[in-house]
Coordinates of C-alpha atoms in Angstrom, one line a residue:
Chain A
M1 CA -35.6 -11.6 9.5
T2 CA -35.2 -11.0 13.1
D3 CA -32.4 -8.9 14.4
E4 CA -29.5 -11.8 14.7
T5 CA -28.3 -12.2 18.1
L6 CA -25.2 -14.1 19.0
D7 CA -24.4 -16.8 22.1
P8 CA -23.6 -14.5 24.7
R9 CA -20.4 -16.3 25.4
M10 CA -19.3 -16.3 21.7
E11 CA -20.2 -12.4 21.3
R12 CA -18.0 -11.9 24.4
D13 CA -15.1 -13.6 22.4
L14 CA -16.0 -11.9 19.4
R15 CA -15.6 -8.2 21.1
A16 CA -12.5 -9.4 22.8
V17 CA -11.0 -10.6 19.5
L18 CA -12.0 -6.9 17.9
D19 CA -10.6 -5.0 20.8
D20 CA -7.6 -6.8 20.4
L21 CA -7.3 -5.3 16.7
A22 CA -7.4 -1.8 18.1
P23 CA -4.5 0.3 18.4
A24 CA -4.0 2.5 21.8
D25 CA -4.5 5.8 19.9
A26 CA -3.5 7.2 16.5
P27 CA 0.1 7.9 15.8
P28 CA 1.3 11.8 16.8
A29 CA 2.1 12.3 13.0
L30 CA -1.5 11.3 12.1
Y31 CA -2.8 13.8 14.4
D32 CA -0.1 16.5 12.7
F33 CA -1.0 15.6 9.6
V34 CA -4.6 15.9 10.2
A35 CA -4.1 19.4 11.9
A36 CA -2.0 20.6 8.9
V37 CA -4.7 19.4 6.0
P38 CA -6.7 22.6 6.4
A39 CA -3.7 24.7 5.5
V40 CA -2.5 23.2 2.9
R41 CA -5.6 21.9 0.7
P42 CA -8.0 24.7 0.0
A43 CA -11.8 23.4 0.6
G44 CA -13.7 23.0 -2.7
R45 CA -10.4 21.7 -4.5
R46 CA -11.2 18.7 -6.0
V47 CA -9.2 15.8 -6.2
R48 CA -8.9 13.4 -9.1
P49 CA -10.3 9.6 -7.2
F50 CA -7.5 7.0 -6.8
R51 CA -8.0 3.3 -8.4
G52 CA -4.6 2.4 -7.8
P53 CA -3.2 1.1 -4.8
R54 CA -2.2 4.3 -2.4
T55 CA 1.3 4.1 -0.9
Y56 CA 2.8 6.2 1.9
L57 CA 6.1 7.2 3.1
L58 CA 6.6 5.8 6.7
A59 CA 9.6 7.6 8.5
A60 CA 11.6 4.2 9.2
A61 CA 12.6 4.2 12.8
A62 CA 16.4 5.4 13.2
A63 CA 18.0 1.8 12.4
V64 CA 19.9 1.6 8.8
V65 CA 18.3 -0.4 6.7
V66 CA 20.9 -2.9 5.6
I67 CA 20.9 -4.5 1.8
A68 CA 19.8 -8.3 2.0
V69 CA 19.1 -9.2 -1.5
V70 CA 16.6 -11.7 -1.7
L71 CA 17.4 -14.0 -4.5
I72 CA 14.6 -15.6 -7.0
S73 CA 14.0 -19.0 -6.2
S74 CA 13.9 -21.7 -8.5
A75 CA 15.9 -20.3 -11.2
L76 CA 17.8 -23.8 -10.5
L77 CA 21.0 -22.6 -12.1
P78 CA 24.3 -23.2 -10.8
R79 CA 26.8 -20.5 -9.6
G80 CA 29.6 -19.8 -12.4
D81 CA 32.0 -17.4 -13.5
L82 CA 31.3 -13.8 -14.9
P83 CA 30.3 -13.6 -18.8
A84 CA 33.1 -12.6 -20.8
V85 CA 32.1 -9.2 -22.1
G86 CA 32.6 -8.1 -25.4
G87 CA 33.4 -11.1 -27.0
E88 CA 31.6 -12.7 -30.1
V89 CA 28.4 -14.1 -30.4
R90 CA 28.1 -17.9 -30.8
P91 CA 25.1 -19.7 -31.6
A92 CA 22.9 -20.4 -28.8
P93 CA 22.5 -23.8 -27.5
S94 CA 18.9 -24.9 -28.1
G95 CA 16.7 -24.0 -25.0
A96 CA 19.1 -20.6 -24.2
L97 CA 17.1 -17.4 -23.9
H98 CA 18.9 -15.0 -26.5
L99 CA 18.1 -11.4 -26.5
E100 CA 19.7 -8.3 -28.4
Y101 CA 19.5 -4.7 -27.4
E102 CA 20.3 -1.8 -29.2
V103 CA 22.0 1.0 -27.2
L104 CA 19.9 4.4 -27.9
P105 CA 21.6 7.8 -27.7
V106 CA 21.0 10.5 -25.2
D107 CA 20.6 14.2 -26.7
R108 CA 22.1 12.9 -30.1
L109 CA 25.1 11.4 -28.7
G110 CA 25.8 7.8 -28.8
P111 CA 27.7 5.4 -26.2
S112 CA 31.3 5.1 -26.2
I113 CA 32.8 1.7 -26.1
A114 CA 33.3 2.4 -22.0
D115 CA 29.6 3.1 -21.8
I116 CA 28.7 -0.2 -23.1
Q117 CA 31.1 -1.9 -21.3
H118 CA 29.3 -0.2 -18.3
I119 CA 25.9 -1.2 -19.3
Q120 CA 27.0 -4.5 -19.7
D121 CA 28.3 -5.0 -16.2
Q122 CA 24.8 -3.4 -14.9
L123 CA 23.0 -5.8 -16.7
G124 CA 24.9 -8.9 -15.6
A125 CA 24.5 -7.3 -11.9
R126 CA 20.9 -7.6 -12.6
L127 CA 20.9 -10.9 -13.8
R128 CA 23.0 -12.0 -10.5
A129 CA 20.7 -10.2 -8.1
A130 CA 17.7 -11.9 -9.7
G131 CA 19.5 -15.3 -8.8
L132 CA 21.1 -16.3 -12.4
A133 CA 24.5 -17.2 -12.5
E134 CA 25.3 -19.0 -16.1
F135 CA 24.8 -16.5 -18.8
R136 CA 26.5 -14.6 -21.4
I137 CA 26.7 -11.2 -22.4
G138 CA 28.1 -10.2 -25.4
L139 CA 28.3 -7.6 -28.4
T140 CA 27.6 -8.0 -32.2
T141 CA 30.7 -7.1 -34.0
E142 CA 28.2 -5.6 -36.5
G143 CA 25.6 -2.8 -35.1
G144 CA 27.1 -2.9 -31.6
R145 CA 24.4 -4.5 -30.2
I146 CA 24.0 -5.8 -26.8
T147 CA 23.4 -9.7 -26.7
V148 CA 22.2 -11.8 -23.7
D149 CA 22.2 -15.5 -23.4
I150 CA 20.8 -17.4 -20.8
P151 CA 20.8 -21.6 -20.9
G152 CA 17.5 -23.2 -19.9
L153 CA 15.0 -20.3 -20.0
A154 CA 13.8 -20.5 -23.6
D155 CA 10.7 -22.6 -22.5
D156 CA 9.1 -20.7 -19.6
P157 CA 7.1 -17.8 -20.9
A158 CA 6.6 -16.6 -17.3
V159 CA 10.7 -15.9 -16.7
V160 CA 11.1 -14.9 -20.0
G161 CA 8.8 -11.8 -19.2
E162 CA 10.7 -10.8 -16.2
I163 CA 13.8 -11.2 -17.8
R164 CA 12.9 -8.4 -20.0
A165 CA 11.2 -6.6 -17.6
L166 CA 14.7 -6.9 -15.6
L167 CA 16.7 -6.0 -18.6
G168 CA 15.1 -3.7 -20.8
A169 CA 14.2 -1.2 -17.8
T170 CA 16.5 1.8 -17.6
G171 CA 16.1 2.4 -14.4
R172 CA 16.2 5.9 -13.9
L173 CA 15.0 6.8 -10.6
D174 CA 13.5 10.3 -9.1
F175 CA 12.1 11.9 -6.5
V176 CA 9.2 14.0 -7.1
P177 CA 7.7 16.3 -5.5
L178 CA 4.0 16.9 -6.5
G179 CA 2.6 19.8 -4.1
T180 CA -1.2 19.3 -4.4
S181 CA -1.6 17.1 -7.5
P182 CA -1.5 13.2 -7.0
V183 CA -1.1 11.1 -9.7
E184 CA -1.9 7.5 -9.9
T185 CA 0.5 5.2 -9.5
G186 CA 1.8 3.5 -12.7
Q187 CA 0.9 7.0 -14.4
A188 CA 3.7 9.0 -16.6
I189 CA 5.1 12.0 -14.5
D190 CA 6.0 15.2 -16.5
L191 CA 9.3 16.0 -15.2
D192 CA 9.5 19.3 -16.7
Q193 CA 6.2 20.0 -14.9
F194 CA 7.1 18.5 -11.8
P195 CA 11.2 18.7 -11.4
P196 CA 12.5 16.1 -9.2
L197 CA 14.0 16.8 -6.1
L198 CA 16.5 13.9 -6.3
A199 CA 17.6 11.5 -8.6
G200 CA 18.7 8.0 -8.0
D201 CA 22.1 8.6 -7.8
Q202 CA 21.4 10.2 -4.1
V203 CA 20.4 6.6 -3.2
A204 CA 22.7 4.9 -1.0
D205 CA 20.8 1.6 -0.5
V206 CA 17.2 0.0 -1.7
A207 CA 16.2 -3.5 -0.4
V208 CA 13.1 -5.4 0.0
G209 CA 11.9 -4.9 3.7
S210 CA 8.7 -5.3 5.7
D211 CA 6.3 -2.8 7.8
Q212 CA 4.6 -3.7 11.1
S213 CA 2.3 -5.6 9.3
G214 CA 4.9 -7.7 7.7
A215 CA 3.7 -6.5 4.4
R216 CA 6.5 -6.4 1.7
T217 CA 8.4 -3.3 1.2
L218 CA 11.0 -1.5 -0.7
D219 CA 13.2 0.6 1.5
F220 CA 15.3 3.5 0.3
T221 CA 18.3 4.9 1.9
L222 CA 19.6 8.0 0.8
G223 CA 23.0 9.2 1.2
P224 CA 24.3 12.3 3.3
D225 CA 23.5 15.2 0.7
G226 CA 20.1 13.8 -0.3
A227 CA 19.0 12.6 3.4
S228 CA 19.6 16.4 4.1
L229 CA 17.7 17.8 1.2
F230 CA 14.7 15.3 1.9
A231 CA 14.7 16.3 5.3
D232 CA 14.0 19.8 4.9
Y233 CA 11.5 19.1 1.8
T234 CA 9.2 16.9 3.6
A235 CA 9.6 19.4 7.0
A236 CA 8.2 21.9 5.0
H237 CA 5.7 20.0 2.9
I238 CA 3.6 18.2 5.3
A239 CA 0.2 16.8 4.0
E240 CA 1.6 17.7 0.2
Y241 CA 1.9 14.8 -2.5
F242 CA 5.3 13.1 -3.5
A243 CA 6.1 10.4 -6.2
I244 CA 8.9 7.7 -6.6
A245 CA 9.3 7.7 -10.2
L246 CA 10.9 5.1 -12.3
D247 CA 11.9 5.8 -15.8
G248 CA 9.2 8.8 -15.6
K249 CA 6.1 6.4 -14.2
A250 CA 5.0 6.6 -10.5
L251 CA 6.2 3.7 -9.0
S252 CA 4.5 5.1 -5.6
V253 CA 2.7 7.8 -4.7
A254 CA 2.6 9.0 -0.9
V255 CA 1.6 11.8 1.1
I256 CA 4.2 13.5 3.3
M257 CA 3.0 12.8 6.4
E258 CA 5.9 14.1 8.9
A259 CA 9.5 15.3 8.4
I260 CA 12.0 12.2 7.2
P261 CA 15.1 13.3 9.1
N262 CA 17.3 10.2 8.4
G263 CA 17.1 9.7 4.7
T264 CA 15.2 6.1 5.0
V265 CA 11.8 5.8 2.8
Q266 CA 10.0 2.9 3.1
I267 CA 7.1 2.7 0.4
S268 CA 4.5 0.0 0.4
Q269 CA 1.9 -1.2 -1.8
G270 CA -1.9 -1.7 -0.5
G271 CA -2.9 -5.3 -0.7
I272 CA -2.2 -8.3 1.5
G273 CA 1.6 -8.8 1.5
G274 CA 2.5 -5.4 0.0
Y275 CA 4.6 -5.6 -2.8
P276 CA 4.4 -9.0 -4.9
E277 CA 8.0 -10.9 -4.1
D278 CA 9.1 -11.4 -7.8
E279 CA 8.2 -7.4 -8.5
A280 CA 9.9 -6.6 -5.3
Q281 CA 13.0 -8.2 -6.3
R282 CA 12.9 -6.9 -9.8
L283 CA 12.8 -3.5 -8.7
V284 CA 15.6 -3.8 -6.3
A285 CA 17.8 -5.8 -8.8
I286 CA 17.1 -2.7 -11.3
L287 CA 17.4 -0.1 -8.5
Q288 CA 20.7 -1.5 -7.2
S289 CA 22.4 -1.9 -10.6
G290 CA 21.8 1.9 -11.2
A291 CA 20.5 3.6 -13.9
L292 CA 21.4 2.7 -17.7
P293 CA 23.4 5.6 -18.9
F294 CA 21.5 5.0 -22.1
P295 CA 18.3 3.2 -22.5
L296 CA 17.8 -0.2 -24.6
R297 CA 15.6 -1.1 -27.5
E298 CA 15.2 -4.6 -27.6
V299 CA 15.8 -5.8 -31.3
T300 CA 15.8 -9.4 -30.7
P301 CA 15.7 -10.8 -34.2
E302 CA 12.7 -13.5 -34.8
P303 CA 13.9 -17.0 -34.6
E304 CA 14.5 -19.2 -37.9
G305 CA 10.8 -20.9 -39.0
P306 CA 10.3 -24.3 -38.2
Chain B
M1 CA -4.5 11.1 24.3
S2 CA -5.4 13.1 27.4
D3 CA -3.7 15.9 26.7
R4 CA -5.2 15.8 22.9
E5 CA -8.5 16.1 23.8
L6 CA -10.5 19.3 23.5
A7 CA -13.3 20.6 25.5
I8 CA -15.4 22.2 22.4
D9 CA -18.2 23.8 23.2
E10 CA -20.3 22.8 19.9
R11 CA -22.6 25.3 19.6
E12 CA -19.8 27.8 20.1
V13 CA -18.4 26.3 16.7
H14 CA -21.5 26.1 14.9
S15 CA -22.6 29.6 15.5
R16 CA -19.1 31.1 14.4
S17 CA -19.2 33.1 11.2
S18 CA -17.8 31.1 8.4
T19 CA -14.5 32.8 7.7
D20 CA -12.0 30.7 6.1
A21 CA -9.7 30.8 9.2
E22 CA -12.7 29.8 11.5
R23 CA -13.7 27.2 9.1
A24 CA -10.0 25.9 9.1
D25 CA -9.8 25.8 12.8
A26 CA -13.3 24.2 13.7
F27 CA -12.7 21.2 10.9
A28 CA -9.0 20.7 12.8
A29 CA -10.8 21.0 16.0
L30 CA -13.6 18.3 15.1
A31 CA -11.3 16.1 13.4
D32 CA -8.7 16.0 16.2
R33 CA -11.4 15.3 18.6
R34 CA -12.6 12.3 16.4
L35 CA -9.1 10.9 15.3
A36 CA -8.4 8.1 18.2
R37 CA -11.8 6.8 17.5
A38 CA -11.6 6.8 13.6
Y39 CA -8.1 5.4 13.7
R40 CA -9.1 2.5 15.9
L41 CA -12.1 1.8 14.0
A42 CA -10.0 2.0 10.7
A43 CA -7.4 -0.6 12.2
V44 CA -10.0 -2.9 13.5
L45 CA -12.4 -2.6 9.9
L46 CA -8.5 -2.9 7.8
G47 CA -6.8 -5.3 10.0
S48 CA -3.8 -2.9 9.7
E49 CA -2.5 0.2 11.4
V50 CA -0.5 1.1 8.4
E51 CA -3.6 0.7 6.2
A52 CA -5.6 2.5 8.9
Q53 CA -3.2 5.3 8.6
D54 CA -3.7 5.7 4.9
A55 CA -7.4 5.4 5.2
V56 CA -7.6 8.3 7.9
Q57 CA -5.5 10.6 5.8
D58 CA -7.8 10.0 2.9
A59 CA -11.0 10.7 4.8
A60 CA -9.5 13.9 6.4
I61 CA -8.4 15.5 3.1
A62 CA -11.8 14.4 1.8
A63 CA -13.8 15.7 4.8
W64 CA -12.1 19.0 4.6
E65 CA -13.0 19.3 0.7
R66 CA -16.5 18.8 1.5
F67 CA -16.7 20.1 4.6
G68 CA -18.8 23.2 3.2
D69 CA -21.6 20.8 2.5
L70 CA -22.0 19.9 6.4
R71 CA -24.7 21.9 7.4
D72 CA -24.9 20.8 11.4
R73 CA -21.8 20.4 12.7
E74 CA -23.3 18.8 15.7
R75 CA -23.4 15.9 13.0
F76 CA -19.6 16.1 12.0
D77 CA -18.8 12.8 13.8
A78 CA -21.2 10.7 12.2
W79 CA -20.2 12.4 8.7
F80 CA -16.8 11.9 8.9
D81 CA -17.2 8.2 10.0
R82 CA -19.6 7.5 6.6
I83 CA -16.4 9.2 4.6
L84 CA -14.1 7.4 6.4
V85 CA -15.8 3.5 6.2
N86 CA -16.4 4.5 2.4
R87 CA -12.6 4.5 2.3
C88 CA -11.9 1.6 4.3
W89 CA -14.7 -0.2 2.2
D90 CA -13.0 0.8 -1.0
R91 CA -9.5 -0.7 0.3
L92 CA -10.8 -4.1 1.7
R93 CA -12.4 -4.4 -2.0
R94 CA -9.2 -3.5 -3.6
R95 CA -7.4 -6.6 -1.8
G96 CA -8.5 -8.9 -4.4
R97 CA -9.2 -12.6 -3.5
V98 CA -10.1 -13.0 0.1
R99 CA -8.0 -15.8 1.9
I100 CA -10.2 -19.0 2.1
I101 CA -9.6 -20.7 5.5
E102 CA -10.3 -23.9 5.8
L103 CA -12.9 -24.6 8.5
E104 CA -12.0 -28.0 10.4
V105 CA -15.2 -29.7 11.3
A106 CA -14.4 -31.2 14.7
A107 CA -14.9 -34.6 15.3
A108 CA -12.7 -33.7 18.4
P109 CA -12.5 -35.0 22.1
A110 CA -13.0 -32.6 24.5
L111 CA -10.2 -30.2 25.2
A112 CA -9.3 -28.3 28.5
D113 CA -11.3 -25.4 29.4
V114 CA -8.4 -22.8 28.8
T115 CA -7.0 -24.6 25.7
G116 CA -10.6 -24.3 24.7
A117 CA -11.2 -20.6 25.2
L118 CA -7.9 -20.0 23.5
A119 CA -8.7 -22.0 20.2
E120 CA -12.0 -20.5 20.1
R121 CA -10.9 -17.2 20.0
E122 CA -8.2 -18.4 17.4
A123 CA -10.9 -19.4 15.6
L124 CA -12.6 -16.7 15.4
R125 CA -9.8 -14.5 14.6
N126 CA -8.8 -16.6 11.6
A127 CA -12.6 -16.8 10.6
L128 CA -13.0 -12.8 10.7
A129 CA -9.9 -12.5 8.3
G130 CA -11.2 -14.6 5.5
L131 CA -14.5 -12.9 5.8
P132 CA -15.3 -11.2 2.5
P133 CA -15.3 -7.3 2.5
D134 CA -18.7 -6.4 2.8
Q135 CA -19.5 -9.3 6.0
R136 CA -16.4 -8.1 7.6
L137 CA -17.3 -4.5 7.2
T138 CA -20.7 -5.3 9.0
V139 CA -19.4 -7.3 12.0
V140 CA -17.0 -4.9 12.9
L141 CA -19.3 -2.1 12.4
R142 CA -22.3 -4.1 14.8
Y143 CA -19.5 -5.7 17.3
Y144 CA -16.9 -2.7 17.6
G145 CA -18.3 0.0 16.6
D146 CA -21.7 -1.0 18.4
L147 CA -23.7 0.8 15.9
S148 CA -27.3 -0.3 15.5
L149 CA -28.4 -1.8 11.9
E150 CA -29.9 1.8 10.9
E151 CA -26.5 3.5 11.6
I152 CA -25.0 0.7 9.5
A153 CA -27.1 1.3 6.9
E154 CA -26.7 5.0 7.1
R155 CA -22.8 4.6 7.3
T156 CA -22.2 2.4 4.3
G157 CA -25.3 3.6 2.3
E158 CA -26.8 0.4 1.6
R159 CA -30.4 -0.7 2.5
L160 CA -31.1 -2.1 5.8
G161 CA -32.1 -5.7 4.2
T162 CA -28.5 -5.8 2.7
V163 CA -27.0 -4.7 6.1
K164 CA -29.0 -7.9 7.6
S165 CA -28.1 -10.1 5.1
R166 CA -24.4 -9.7 5.2
L167 CA -24.6 -9.7 9.2
H168 CA -26.2 -12.9 9.2
Y169 CA -23.9 -14.4 6.5
G170 CA -20.9 -13.0 8.5
L171 CA -21.8 -14.5 11.9
S172 CA -22.9 -18.0 10.3
A173 CA -19.2 -18.2 9.1
L174 CA -18.1 -16.8 12.4
R175 CA -20.3 -19.1 14.5
A176 CA -19.2 -22.3 12.5
A177 CA -16.0 -21.6 13.3
Y178 CA -16.6 -20.9 16.7
D179 CA -18.2 -23.9 17.4
A180 CA -16.0 -26.5 15.6
A181 CA -13.0 -25.0 17.6
G182 CA -14.9 -25.5 21.1
R183 CA -15.7 -28.5 23.0
L184 CA -19.5 -28.8 22.2
P185 CA -20.8 -28.7 18.6
G186 CA -22.9 -26.5 17.0
E187 CA -24.5 -24.5 20.0
A188 CA -26.2 -22.2 17.3
S189 CA -28.5 -19.4 18.7
R190 CA -31.5 -18.2 16.1

């Protein structure tokens, strides 16, 4: 095969298209990062290879992120009233999704009635954030199990899976400094070995956003104390690893590129489009409702035989 | 970028004794000098500045860890490029399914010159975005990076025949899109 050549006009146009894609220069933060690499990482230290998508903390422009919760489309349920909380369990109409959850103790202390009502409110908030309006959250008279009934969903396994993921997650958020030891996204993080810098209670806002390339991101805004702590930390630990962990697993692993002074943190996922829409919605719904004070275990009884 | 360009006497860098601090300085200087070009190449390869930043960071860390293996620091640029190209390649492959762009075969009447030129470049842009990772990589290294086929083979660790084949298929796809968008049908060059 001889060397491939192009028609001169097409070659000129192709080169022009490629040049258009090229930015003028690397951002200053990248220069700083590269300059810091030898100081932070002793040569010869092996890093475990990444297989999952790599995400980075980007300093958002000074703009404050406004919450804009986008509803999941296709739920097709009309807006309704708040469900009765703590009421009796009634038999679910056919086609309704029925779920039951046991509330687990923490440090051997069980939940109070107030705690259970708070959890019910949180689950309700998550469902509303996901675009569902018609549902009933109750409590079994025996065993104190939380029940969730959502009409019309039983037939769609994909949606049922989403709902389970939405309700079952405790939603504990931690910002975890990792020093020079990266972890892969999805990996469990030992929070004794890597004590968190901040917890979810320092997060004032979380919303679905987008980065410069239009990829879907999660945008966090820290409250004033958290922002200040985070600013000091990032300034002193450039080129080190950092994870945002959800329920003890790395949601996002990043390298600190620069000091983040204003508490706005944007995480993106590698791949075209960034986070898939349903995953981004679910994460925002879980995080906005706050961490459940007690974890849940699904104990939905098997349906009656045919 | 002017205030960041460093005049480096490479022989001086090369002949310094390799204490840790001097090695770190040498790496930082070489990487800094290469950074703009590396970042631009990554951005064109990946089609995203955000991903380019990630890739360059990955490459910088990997390069520093292997810096002791680089015997001839005058080869730093090509050596670093190879690390960077591999990182970009990993990212391109990890993107999953490639967007398939439907190419409309034009039975169209002649278009005005200006419209035609814009339409052709637009067609190239779309077709480029739809190329599978290996073809995109090869086309970009050839027509943006200005590397010879042998250099592309060296940077990617592939055989020369593989590089030629990928370039051939990539250009065929681009040519088809280009010709379809242009006024005149099929002006292929062989």
